[in-house]
Amino acid sequence: MVVCGDDALAERLAAELRSVYRERVTVVVPSALSVDGPRSGSAGRARAVALLGRMQAVMARAAGAPAGGGDSGDGDGVTLPEAPRVLEAPEPDEAALIEAGVQEAAALALVYDDDETNIHAALVARRLNPRLRIVIRLYNRKLGQHLEELLDQAAAVASPGLDPAEVNASTTVLSDADTAAPALAATAVAGTSKVVQADGLLLRAVERDPPRRGGVADPGLCTLALLSSTTNDPAGTEGSDDGGQDGPLLLPDDGTVASATGRGTVVLKAVSHAGPDRPPGRLAGRLAGRLAGRLAGRGLPLGSLFSPRLRWSVAGLMACVLGLAVANWLTSDAHPLHAAYLTLLDLFAIDDPALGESTSRQILQLLSGLAGLLLLPVLLAAVLEALGTFRTASSLRRPPRGLSGHVVLLGLGKIGTRVLARLRELGIPVVCVEEDPEARGIPLARRLRVPTVVGDVTDEGVLEAAKIHRAHALLALTSADTTNLEAALYARSVKPNVRVALRLYDDTFATAVYRTLRAAHPQALTRSRSVSTLAAPAFAGAMMGRQILGAIPVERRVLLFADLDVAGHPQLEGRTIAESFRPGVWRVIALDSAAPDERLPDLTASRSDDGTEHPAGLVWDLLPGYVLRSQDRVVLAATRQGLAELLGRRARAGAGPAET
């Protein structure tokens, strides 16, 4: 396996391939002296130096590790392959890829932070090895689809004898932001803890508290995990990947779940909407908003053009004019329409003076003229307000005065932008905080009309402007761990019970942060997430040729969901659903009942993404006695070690752990 990258994802991916899938890995990283230019600068050099230092530390630890794979994490006693080979190269050009062994490699991962670098390297690699499985990190979704088609077509032309199924799986474009965004967004929202999309459905992993004495726990579709027994203990390790002996237990059997007392569970539920409703407003406000939306179409709501004070002024003048028209009709013998016409003429001062007419007519004419004088400034104010509204329509909104129960999203980079889109899809109110007015997510926030505060979160008053004292949760997603921590500490000082979700890279640092915050605020929820940790399993699974539907974090461990053809897997084929279940390793949770020629090639996509409609095929209520056939396709939940054992090339060839 060859991994080319310049940040933490490359490091985590190399470790995943080596320790979980037990593959030989070559890592291509930029040398510190070669990282320069306008796109890199000192920050790029510092990142390259840090990555190179960490990779060299991994090699040093592996060189001194005893045989038997003590750091494999699964305790099966299988010797790990040698430490990753680290190759320094200014860029992943043809010479660097040849030196890394791409021509003989099984898979190549291009996870540079720059899309252009990944695309160029992918084109070169496909020419060097048409049978190479390529996994590309790309932020642009539409460009990724076209690139997949282009590289698959190139593989088919260069290797006419290549199996069509292998061609379709030869190129995979993933985004670490898209992979991690659902989990990060769900972490900050009650009731939407963890989500995965499959076959057009939104699957939600819900944390359940231990049932009361005599109570019955809700099993959902199935029980995914038992939470740490130290969840309520400030000295516990629930905030890190190291859960200890009392850490989370993934994929337990029914007997273990029934005998576990005092431990919360994570259950899988299928829902059509996995978010709280928008905060309810007044009935009149909701009706007015609907009416304004219908009248305005896709443009600005009519209510946003004019202030409430101006609307009340116009309404009062209209009532005054109507009253004058009625009085003119009652005091004269004229027709009602003629009386209204005379009133409007008087209002706009274009009628002759009522000389020689009755006193009532003269008084009404004076009052109409006075109303006309009052109407002029109101009309001028309406014009100025409308012009000002259109002028500022493209500007960022400020948080409304009465806003509460929202999520404060800190950081609108690549990750924050995807998380913002997910939160708005779920109908969750959001207030964004971003220091850079030209950040990637600013246009999205402007288009979605999301309230945004531009400023440094470390400055006094920035979080207050985001209404943190009335917020439901803080989601800190900047790339700086210290900035996220500082924001969390300040938010807790303002509102001690606010829900906090932090983006943290270092596991040791995350554990220390969790324990401290949990001890200081035992009643408040604190979670830490690492984007590279959430994304690495999906990238590694794609390199092994798997279709990964998503990854669900259980504390700081990861549970993978993948679709798999039963054919060729003796652990599944010919066995019943109950017999194929291996507690703590994998579990079949759904069966695709659609005919093979009508199945969606990608269960994570919408059913109409390819322009044709496909019947829904996944069956979630499985009979334990159903025998899996070779033509079946299943969706399974598995640990990282379980997926490697079930699907890894070495495991099937006999080089992996023995089957049980």
XYZ file of C-alpha atoms in Angstrom:
660
model
C 0.000 0.000 0.000
C 1.253 3.480 -0.873
C 0.050 6.535 1.038
C 0.933 10.029 -0.185
C 0.043 12.958 2.047
C 1.185 15.961 4.003
C -0.950 16.043 7.136
C -2.339 13.959 9.997
C -4.647 11.929 7.747
C -1.648 10.329 6.014
C -0.195 9.334 9.374
C -3.462 7.892 10.684
C -4.126 6.099 7.399
C -0.676 4.482 7.378
C -1.158 3.342 10.961
C -4.614 1.985 10.086
C -3.315 -0.052 7.159
C -0.406 -1.441 9.161
C -1.996 -2.204 12.525
C -5.548 -3.126 11.455
C -5.167 -4.605 7.970
C -1.512 -5.696 8.478
C -0.389 -4.369 5.114
C 3.084 -3.293 4.073
C 2.949 0.484 3.699
C 5.102 3.074 1.991
C 4.410 6.673 2.962
C 5.418 9.543 0.676
C 5.731 12.822 2.556
C 7.087 16.202 1.483
C 10.548 17.010 2.720
C 10.805 20.019 4.990
C 13.201 21.845 2.673
C 11.006 21.334 -0.384
C 7.803 22.691 1.121
C 7.708 26.314 0.043
C 5.899 28.570 -2.350
C 2.816 30.741 -1.938
C 0.478 27.880 -1.056
C 2.654 26.388 1.655
C 4.935 28.898 3.326
C 6.182 28.494 6.902
C 2.985 26.749 7.979
C 3.472 24.070 5.308
C 7.105 23.560 6.294
C 6.168 23.246 9.953
C 3.478 20.710 9.106
C 5.892 18.685 6.978
C 8.513 18.709 9.740
C 5.925 17.574 12.310
C 4.604 14.807 10.053
C 8.081 13.559 9.224
C 9.015 13.541 12.914
C 5.917 11.547 13.847
C 6.518 9.015 11.069
C 10.136 8.568 12.150
C 8.924 8.035 15.715
C 6.536 5.339 14.458
C 9.413 3.619 12.680
C 11.585 3.808 15.789
C 8.869 2.296 17.974
C 8.198 -0.429 15.425
C 11.900 -1.253 15.166
C 12.057 -1.850 18.913
C 8.659 -3.604 19.219
C 8.756 -7.314 20.017
C 7.422 -9.845 17.560
C 3.814 -10.653 18.115
C 2.289 -7.339 17.297
C 1.916 -5.865 20.736
C 0.573 -2.636 19.280
C -1.908 -4.233 16.937
C -4.755 -3.467 19.256
C -6.631 -6.724 18.816
C -4.562 -9.099 20.926
C -4.513 -11.911 18.368
C -0.741 -12.398 18.532
C -0.222 -11.962 14.785
C 3.101 -10.409 13.860
C 2.747 -7.019 12.256
C 4.574 -6.196 9.036
C 7.616 -3.999 9.168
C 7.241 -0.339 9.997
C 6.015 1.963 7.222
C 8.709 2.965 4.783
C 8.943 6.749 4.686
C 9.958 8.372 1.419
C 10.608 12.112 1.213
C 9.768 13.782 -2.093
C 9.066 17.408 -3.054
C 5.867 16.315 -4.814
C 4.241 13.026 -5.883
C 5.542 13.130 -9.442
C 6.302 10.154 -11.674
C 9.766 9.589 -10.238
C 8.508 9.634 -6.648
C 5.641 7.248 -7.426
C 7.962 4.819 -9.199
C 10.377 4.890 -6.258
C 7.459 4.233 -3.896
C 6.579 1.107 -5.876
C 3.268 2.143 -7.404
C 3.812 -0.137 -10.398
C 3.656 -3.200 -8.106
C 1.379 -1.792 -5.391
C -2.167 -2.975 -4.714
C -3.565 0.449 -3.781
C -2.571 4.098 -3.648
C -4.043 6.777 -1.391
C -3.550 10.433 -2.345
C -4.499 12.462 0.712
C -2.678 15.753 0.199
C -4.562 18.803 1.399
C -4.319 20.276 -2.120
C -6.832 18.908 -4.660
C -4.662 19.792 -7.652
C -1.747 17.778 -6.295
C -3.967 14.734 -5.746
C -5.491 14.927 -9.235
C -2.127 15.246 -10.975
C -0.689 12.309 -9.033
C -3.784 10.175 -9.749
C -3.463 10.712 -13.504
C 0.213 9.754 -13.411
C -0.436 6.686 -11.221
C -3.223 5.394 -13.470
C -0.846 5.530 -16.443
C 1.871 3.692 -14.493
C -0.432 0.936 -13.215
C -3.886 0.522 -14.828
C -4.856 -2.141 -12.272
C -3.972 0.024 -9.291
C -6.773 0.791 -6.841
C -6.672 4.562 -6.255
C -8.286 6.420 -3.364
C -8.273 10.204 -3.731
C -8.988 12.868 -1.155
C -10.983 15.568 -2.916
C -13.174 18.300 -1.484
C -15.045 19.141 -4.711
C -17.822 16.552 -5.030
C -18.791 17.194 -8.655
C -15.185 17.175 -9.802
C -14.708 13.931 -7.881
C -17.507 12.207 -9.793
C -16.028 13.202 -13.152
C -12.551 12.160 -12.036
C -13.798 8.718 -10.964
C -15.380 8.152 -14.387
C -12.262 9.344 -16.203
C -9.830 7.147 -14.253
C -12.107 4.076 -14.421
C -12.422 4.532 -18.166
C -8.645 4.844 -18.466
C -8.223 1.611 -16.477
C -10.677 -0.248 -18.724
C -8.967 0.953 -21.922
C -5.454 0.180 -20.662
C -6.425 -3.296 -19.367
C -9.063 -4.856 -21.659
C -9.082 -8.101 -19.658
C -9.856 -6.396 -16.365
C -13.047 -7.583 -14.658
C -15.823 -4.906 -14.940
C -16.576 -5.124 -11.236
C -12.900 -4.537 -10.472
C -12.865 -1.565 -12.857
C -15.821 0.039 -11.105
C -14.011 -0.245 -7.773
C -10.609 0.865 -9.062
C -11.090 4.565 -8.226
C -12.716 6.006 -5.130
C -12.972 9.707 -4.362
C -13.563 10.531 -0.705
C -13.628 13.683 1.369
C -12.477 13.674 4.958
C -14.850 16.562 5.560
C -17.863 14.631 4.224
C -16.835 11.497 6.130
C -16.496 13.252 9.476
C -19.207 15.923 9.122
C -22.235 13.763 10.092
C -20.594 12.564 13.294
C -19.316 16.032 14.201
C -22.687 17.649 13.555
C -24.572 14.954 15.422
C -22.265 15.119 18.423
C -23.523 18.601 19.274
C -27.235 17.793 18.956
C -29.378 15.817 21.377
C -31.225 12.967 19.708
C -28.986 12.886 16.617
C -25.968 11.389 18.250
C -24.409 9.569 15.290
C -25.732 9.160 11.771
C -25.006 7.082 8.672
C -26.882 7.213 5.370
C -27.802 3.991 3.598
C -30.264 3.337 0.780
C -31.860 6.764 1.175
C -32.445 6.247 4.900
C -30.849 8.121 7.747
C -29.604 5.718 10.411
C -29.111 7.141 13.861
C -27.033 5.662 16.651
C -28.702 6.787 19.867
C -27.139 6.673 23.309
C -29.518 5.224 25.890
C -29.083 5.607 29.636
C -29.167 2.452 31.770
C -32.793 1.338 32.258
C -34.330 1.835 35.637
C -35.025 -1.137 37.857
C -37.804 -3.130 36.274
C -37.623 -1.089 33.087
C -37.055 -2.425 29.578
C -34.356 -0.931 27.377
C -35.177 0.130 23.836
C -33.186 -2.195 21.521
C -33.876 -0.214 18.327
C -32.850 -2.107 15.191
C -29.955 -3.626 17.138
C -27.585 -2.821 19.998
C -24.299 -1.507 18.657
C -22.315 -1.015 21.855
C -22.252 -0.894 25.620
C -20.821 2.401 26.853
C -17.950 2.650 29.303
C -18.748 1.790 32.878
C -16.741 4.918 33.794
C -19.007 7.306 31.901
C -20.090 9.026 35.108
C -16.638 8.827 36.676
C -14.471 11.946 36.210
C -11.351 9.747 36.439
C -12.563 7.432 33.677
C -11.147 7.264 30.183
C -14.359 7.683 28.213
C -12.900 10.688 26.421
C -10.101 8.799 24.692
C -9.455 5.808 22.488
C -8.055 3.917 25.457
C -11.152 2.770 27.290
C -9.322 0.326 29.558
C -10.924 -2.859 30.782
C -14.143 -0.971 31.478
C -14.154 0.782 28.107
C -16.885 0.593 25.477
C -17.880 -2.893 24.290
C -18.711 -2.919 20.586
C -21.294 -5.264 19.030
C -22.259 -7.231 22.153
C -24.585 -10.227 21.997
C -28.039 -10.209 23.578
C -26.875 -12.084 26.665
C -24.125 -9.575 27.372
C -26.537 -6.674 26.946
C -29.066 -8.278 29.298
C -26.456 -8.963 31.978
C -24.819 -5.513 31.798
C -26.207 -3.352 34.592
C -25.523 0.319 35.046
C -24.065 0.766 31.561
C -25.619 2.839 28.836
C -26.098 1.451 25.353
C -25.812 2.670 21.777
C -28.706 1.427 19.643
C -29.320 1.817 15.910
C -32.546 3.445 14.773
C -33.817 4.288 11.290
C -35.484 7.685 11.097
C -36.674 10.000 8.347
C -35.655 13.156 10.169
C -32.897 13.142 12.747
C -33.022 16.625 14.165
C -35.084 18.724 16.517
C -37.725 20.952 15.073
C -37.019 24.607 14.665
C -37.818 26.704 17.724
C -41.558 27.400 17.631
C -42.530 31.013 17.251
C -45.801 32.811 17.652
C -48.697 31.679 15.530
C -49.055 35.036 13.840
C -45.363 35.149 13.080
C -45.403 31.681 11.545
C -48.450 32.492 9.400
C -46.952 35.784 8.309
C -43.686 34.078 7.452
C -45.466 31.480 5.310
C -47.487 34.159 3.510
C -44.411 36.286 2.935
C -42.515 33.306 1.611
C -45.270 32.463 -0.859
C -45.550 36.046 -2.054
C -41.817 36.535 -2.353
C -41.121 33.212 -4.076
C -37.429 32.495 -3.937
C -36.474 36.096 -3.267
C -36.284 37.951 0.004
C -39.252 37.581 2.372
C -41.485 40.659 2.263
C -41.254 40.990 6.023
C -37.496 41.545 5.786
C -37.885 44.561 3.477
C -39.681 46.838 5.938
C -39.353 47.232 9.685
C -42.351 46.553 11.954
C -42.562 50.256 12.894
C -42.828 51.268 9.246
C -45.460 48.619 8.564
C -47.531 49.890 11.510
C -47.213 53.472 10.234
C -48.464 52.512 6.791
C -51.329 50.522 8.299
C -52.365 53.505 10.460
C -52.370 55.899 7.510
C -54.414 53.479 5.428
C -56.959 53.233 8.220
C -57.057 57.029 8.444
C -57.682 57.380 4.690
C -60.415 54.752 4.825
C -62.086 56.601 7.701
C -61.991 59.896 5.792
C -63.526 58.249 2.723
C -66.383 56.824 4.801
C -66.973 60.204 6.479
C -67.021 61.942 3.086
C -69.596 59.448 1.846
C -71.823 59.851 4.909
C -71.776 63.667 4.858
C -72.614 63.950 1.172
C -75.039 62.416 -1.254
C -72.247 61.157 -3.520
C -71.694 57.534 -4.487
C -69.219 55.668 -2.230
C -66.722 55.295 -5.098
C -67.024 59.013 -5.913
C -66.499 59.866 -2.237
C -63.378 57.693 -2.124
C -62.137 59.314 -5.337
C -62.589 62.820 -3.880
C -60.747 61.730 -0.714
C -57.747 60.521 -2.707
C -57.705 63.759 -4.708
C -57.653 65.717 -1.476
C -54.986 63.389 -0.069
C -52.622 64.072 -2.945
C -53.598 67.766 -3.070
C -54.649 67.715 -6.739
C -58.315 68.786 -6.233
C -59.689 72.324 -6.224
C -60.299 73.943 -2.827
C -63.796 73.313 -1.468
C -64.785 76.990 -1.532
C -68.467 77.674 -1.124
C -69.194 74.114 -0.077
C -70.449 72.796 3.251
C -68.401 73.101 6.400
C -68.097 69.298 6.756
C -66.675 69.027 3.240
C -64.110 71.735 3.958
C -63.034 70.069 7.248
C -62.639 66.675 5.569
C -60.545 68.257 2.814
C -58.205 69.808 5.392
C -57.853 66.480 7.213
C -57.162 64.679 3.939
C -54.456 67.196 3.063
C -52.886 66.686 6.495
C -52.901 62.900 5.973
C -51.225 63.460 2.624
C -48.453 65.439 4.301
C -47.929 62.564 6.778
C -47.865 60.034 3.935
C -44.897 61.632 2.164
C -42.228 60.850 4.837
C -43.650 57.349 5.292
C -43.312 56.655 1.572
C -39.769 58.054 1.572
C -38.832 55.854 4.563
C -40.262 52.800 2.795
C -38.163 53.468 -0.306
C -34.986 53.999 1.746
C -35.564 50.848 3.811
C -36.192 48.749 0.718
C -33.017 50.046 -0.941
C -31.017 49.408 2.227
C -32.396 45.903 2.527
C -31.467 45.008 -1.040
C -28.036 46.564 -0.568
C -27.340 44.439 2.519
C -29.039 41.282 1.238
C -25.652 39.759 0.442
C -24.154 40.629 3.832
C -23.952 38.268 6.793
C -26.837 38.195 9.207
C -26.415 39.098 12.837
C -27.827 36.752 15.494
C -31.438 37.726 16.285
C -32.162 39.130 19.718
C -34.471 36.365 20.892
C -32.445 33.453 19.540
C -31.990 30.508 21.922
C -31.472 26.747 21.818
C -29.073 27.028 18.871
C -25.664 25.536 18.089
C -22.657 27.852 18.064
C -20.343 26.614 15.295
C -16.769 27.808 15.641
C -14.744 27.667 12.410
C -15.911 27.735 8.778
C -13.056 25.919 7.078
C -13.489 22.718 5.086
C -14.830 20.758 8.045
C -16.976 23.546 9.447
C -18.556 24.205 6.047
C -19.691 20.607 5.663
C -20.944 20.513 9.252
C -22.903 23.728 8.699
C -24.589 22.213 5.654
C -25.512 19.077 7.629
C -26.941 21.077 10.521
C -29.115 23.159 8.195
C -30.307 20.015 6.386
C -31.497 18.755 9.763
C -33.294 22.050 10.445
C -31.114 22.968 13.431
C -30.584 26.684 14.184
C -26.922 27.674 13.954
C -24.795 30.724 14.721
C -21.332 30.679 13.148
C -18.169 32.302 14.461
C -15.282 32.823 12.040
C -12.189 34.988 12.253
C -11.450 35.162 8.516
C -14.101 37.072 6.505
C -12.862 35.274 3.366
C -13.120 31.759 4.842
C -14.389 28.890 2.704
C -17.742 28.625 4.472
C -18.665 32.329 4.466
C -20.463 32.173 1.064
C -22.500 29.181 2.265
C -23.461 30.981 5.468
C -24.471 34.033 3.408
C -26.535 31.951 0.994
C -28.296 30.045 3.778
C -28.867 33.288 5.724
C -27.154 31.807 8.771
C -26.269 34.356 11.492
C -22.494 34.787 11.540
C -20.148 36.659 13.863
C -16.844 37.626 12.254
C -14.128 37.896 14.874
C -11.481 36.104 16.888
C -13.134 33.795 19.389
C -10.384 34.588 21.886
C -11.429 38.255 21.916
C -13.859 39.346 24.579
C -17.439 39.710 23.424
C -17.290 37.448 20.349
C -18.989 34.446 21.936
C -21.434 36.763 23.701
C -22.405 38.160 20.287
C -23.110 34.565 19.203
C -25.568 34.254 22.163
C -23.530 31.528 23.837
C -25.396 32.132 27.096
C -28.606 30.921 25.428
C -27.038 28.283 23.159
C -27.712 24.577 23.337
C -24.216 23.497 22.269
C -20.788 24.713 21.203
C -19.111 22.920 18.309
C -15.451 24.037 18.100
C -13.996 22.916 14.757
C -10.967 25.102 14.122
C -7.692 23.424 13.201
C -6.023 24.632 16.431
C -6.590 22.439 19.502
C -5.753 25.293 21.890
C -8.257 27.638 20.238
C -10.993 25.025 20.527
C -10.132 24.418 24.166
C -10.057 28.131 24.993
C -13.473 28.599 23.407
C -14.858 25.630 25.348
C -13.520 26.905 28.664
C -14.899 30.389 28.075
C -18.281 28.992 27.013
C -18.446 26.893 30.184
C -17.639 29.985 32.285
C -20.605 31.770 30.692
C -22.983 28.782 30.689
C -21.733 25.822 32.768
C -24.221 23.287 31.376
C -23.688 24.015 27.677
C -22.978 20.934 25.554
C -19.401 21.078 24.214
C -17.938 19.147 21.287
C -14.275 19.734 20.493
C -12.201 18.883 17.473
C -8.948 17.586 18.996
C -6.181 15.634 17.308
C -3.985 14.323 20.115
C -5.578 11.462 22.078
C -3.581 12.113 25.245
C -4.531 15.765 25.169
C -8.177 14.825 24.482
C -8.225 12.484 27.489
C -6.807 15.156 29.780
C -9.295 17.737 28.496
C -12.209 15.359 28.934
C -11.317 14.373 32.488
C -10.787 17.971 33.581
C -13.995 19.298 32.038
C -15.994 16.333 33.329
C -14.647 16.817 36.853
C -15.367 20.561 36.804
C -18.812 20.202 35.172
C -20.138 16.675 35.880
C -23.655 17.513 34.697
C -22.589 18.889 31.309
C -21.835 16.794 28.244
C -18.297 16.985 26.811
C -17.122 15.186 23.688
C -13.915 15.295 21.647
C -13.548 14.157 18.058
C -10.605 13.852 15.663
C -11.337 14.327 11.960
C -8.398 12.191 10.871
C -9.466 9.412 13.263
C -12.998 9.458 11.881
C -11.879 9.594 8.243
C -8.933 7.146 8.257
C -11.067 3.948 8.545
C -13.133 4.939 5.509
C -10.023 5.671 3.436
C -8.373 2.438 4.555
C -11.503 0.441 3.770
C -11.657 1.976 0.293
C -8.020 1.007 -0.293
C -8.965 -2.569 0.556
C -11.748 -2.364 -2.056
C -14.670 -1.996 0.337
C -17.758 0.130 0.080
C -17.770 1.945 3.406
C -21.138 3.520 4.192
C -19.916 5.448 7.193
C -18.177 5.434 10.523
C -19.903 5.942 13.861
C -17.786 7.025 16.832
C -18.438 5.231 20.111
C -16.665 7.464 22.589
C -13.257 7.679 20.829
C -13.466 4.316 19.099
C -14.978 3.803 15.653
C -17.617 1.384 14.372
C -17.724 0.903 10.588
C -20.718 0.213 8.353
C -20.082 -1.440 4.991
C -22.038 -3.200 2.256
C -20.690 -6.548 1.132
C -21.520 -9.234 -1.407
C -21.834 -12.538 0.406
C -20.211 -14.517 -2.404
C -16.637 -15.525 -1.632
C -16.880 -15.082 2.146
C -17.228 -18.422 3.962
C -17.850 -16.601 7.259
C -21.216 -15.511 5.771
C -22.159 -17.676 2.809
C -24.372 -20.628 3.716
C -24.813 -19.469 7.304
C -27.872 -18.079 9.007
C -28.048 -14.506 10.220
C -27.573 -15.724 13.792
C -24.624 -17.967 12.893
C -22.835 -15.201 10.980
C -22.899 -12.868 14.006
C -19.566 -12.659 15.827
C -19.906 -10.576 19.003
C -17.354 -7.813 19.223
C -16.273 -8.337 15.615
C -19.105 -7.954 13.054
C -22.849 -8.226 12.739
C -25.192 -8.350 9.710
C -27.803 -5.642 10.235
C -29.587 -5.410 6.850
C -30.179 -7.419 3.686
C -30.540 -5.963 0.179
C -33.663 -7.614 -1.251
C -33.477 -5.841 -4.641
C -32.558 -7.844 -7.711
C -28.824 -7.687 -8.531
C -29.430 -5.647 -11.709
C -31.632 -3.140 -9.821
C -29.354 -2.489 -6.876
C -27.758 0.840 -6.216
C -24.010 0.612 -6.802
C -23.481 3.117 -3.975
C -25.829 2.847 -0.998
C -24.666 6.194 0.362
C -26.018 8.029 -2.700
C -29.553 9.227 -3.259
C -31.780 6.827 -5.186
C -32.112 9.315 -8.054
C -28.514 10.558 -8.270
C -27.888 8.555 -11.430
C -31.030 9.865 -13.104
C -33.069 6.669 -12.663
C -35.306 5.490 -9.885
C -34.406 2.332 -7.967
C -36.745 0.454 -5.642
C -35.827 0.514 -1.977
C -34.209 -2.796 -1.212
C -32.777 -2.896 2.313
C -34.599 -5.054 4.865
C -33.730 -4.215 8.474
C -35.993 -6.619 10.359
C -34.017 -9.794 9.698
C -35.061 -13.311 10.618
C -32.289 -15.048 12.623
C -32.830 -18.271 10.663
C -32.463 -16.751 7.193
C -29.624 -18.475 5.296
C -27.334 -16.088 3.426
C -26.869 -16.966 -0.244
C -24.027 -16.119 -2.611
C -26.185 -13.655 -4.592
C -27.127 -11.680 -1.469
C -25.715 -8.311 -0.514
C -25.707 -7.344 3.151
C -24.983 -4.304 5.271
C -22.876 -5.104 8.290
C -21.519 -3.243 11.297
C -17.965 -4.170 12.199
C -15.037 -3.057 14.251
C -11.914 -2.031 12.380
C -10.183 -5.277 13.340
C -13.303 -7.247 12.445
C -13.561 -5.686 9.013
C -9.889 -6.399 8.387
C -10.326 -10.030 9.430
C -13.474 -10.525 7.384
C -12.456 -8.709 4.245
C -8.691 -8.224 4.229
C -6.761 -9.750 1.365
C -4.266 -11.300 3.759
C -6.987 -12.809 5.934
C -8.555 -14.585 2.967
C -5.165 -15.759 1.776
C -4.405 -17.329 5.123
C -1.924 -14.713 6.334
C -4.347 -13.101 8.715
C -5.810 -14.297 12.016
C -7.331 -17.735 12.095
C -11.080 -17.939 11.667
C -13.219 -19.084 14.549
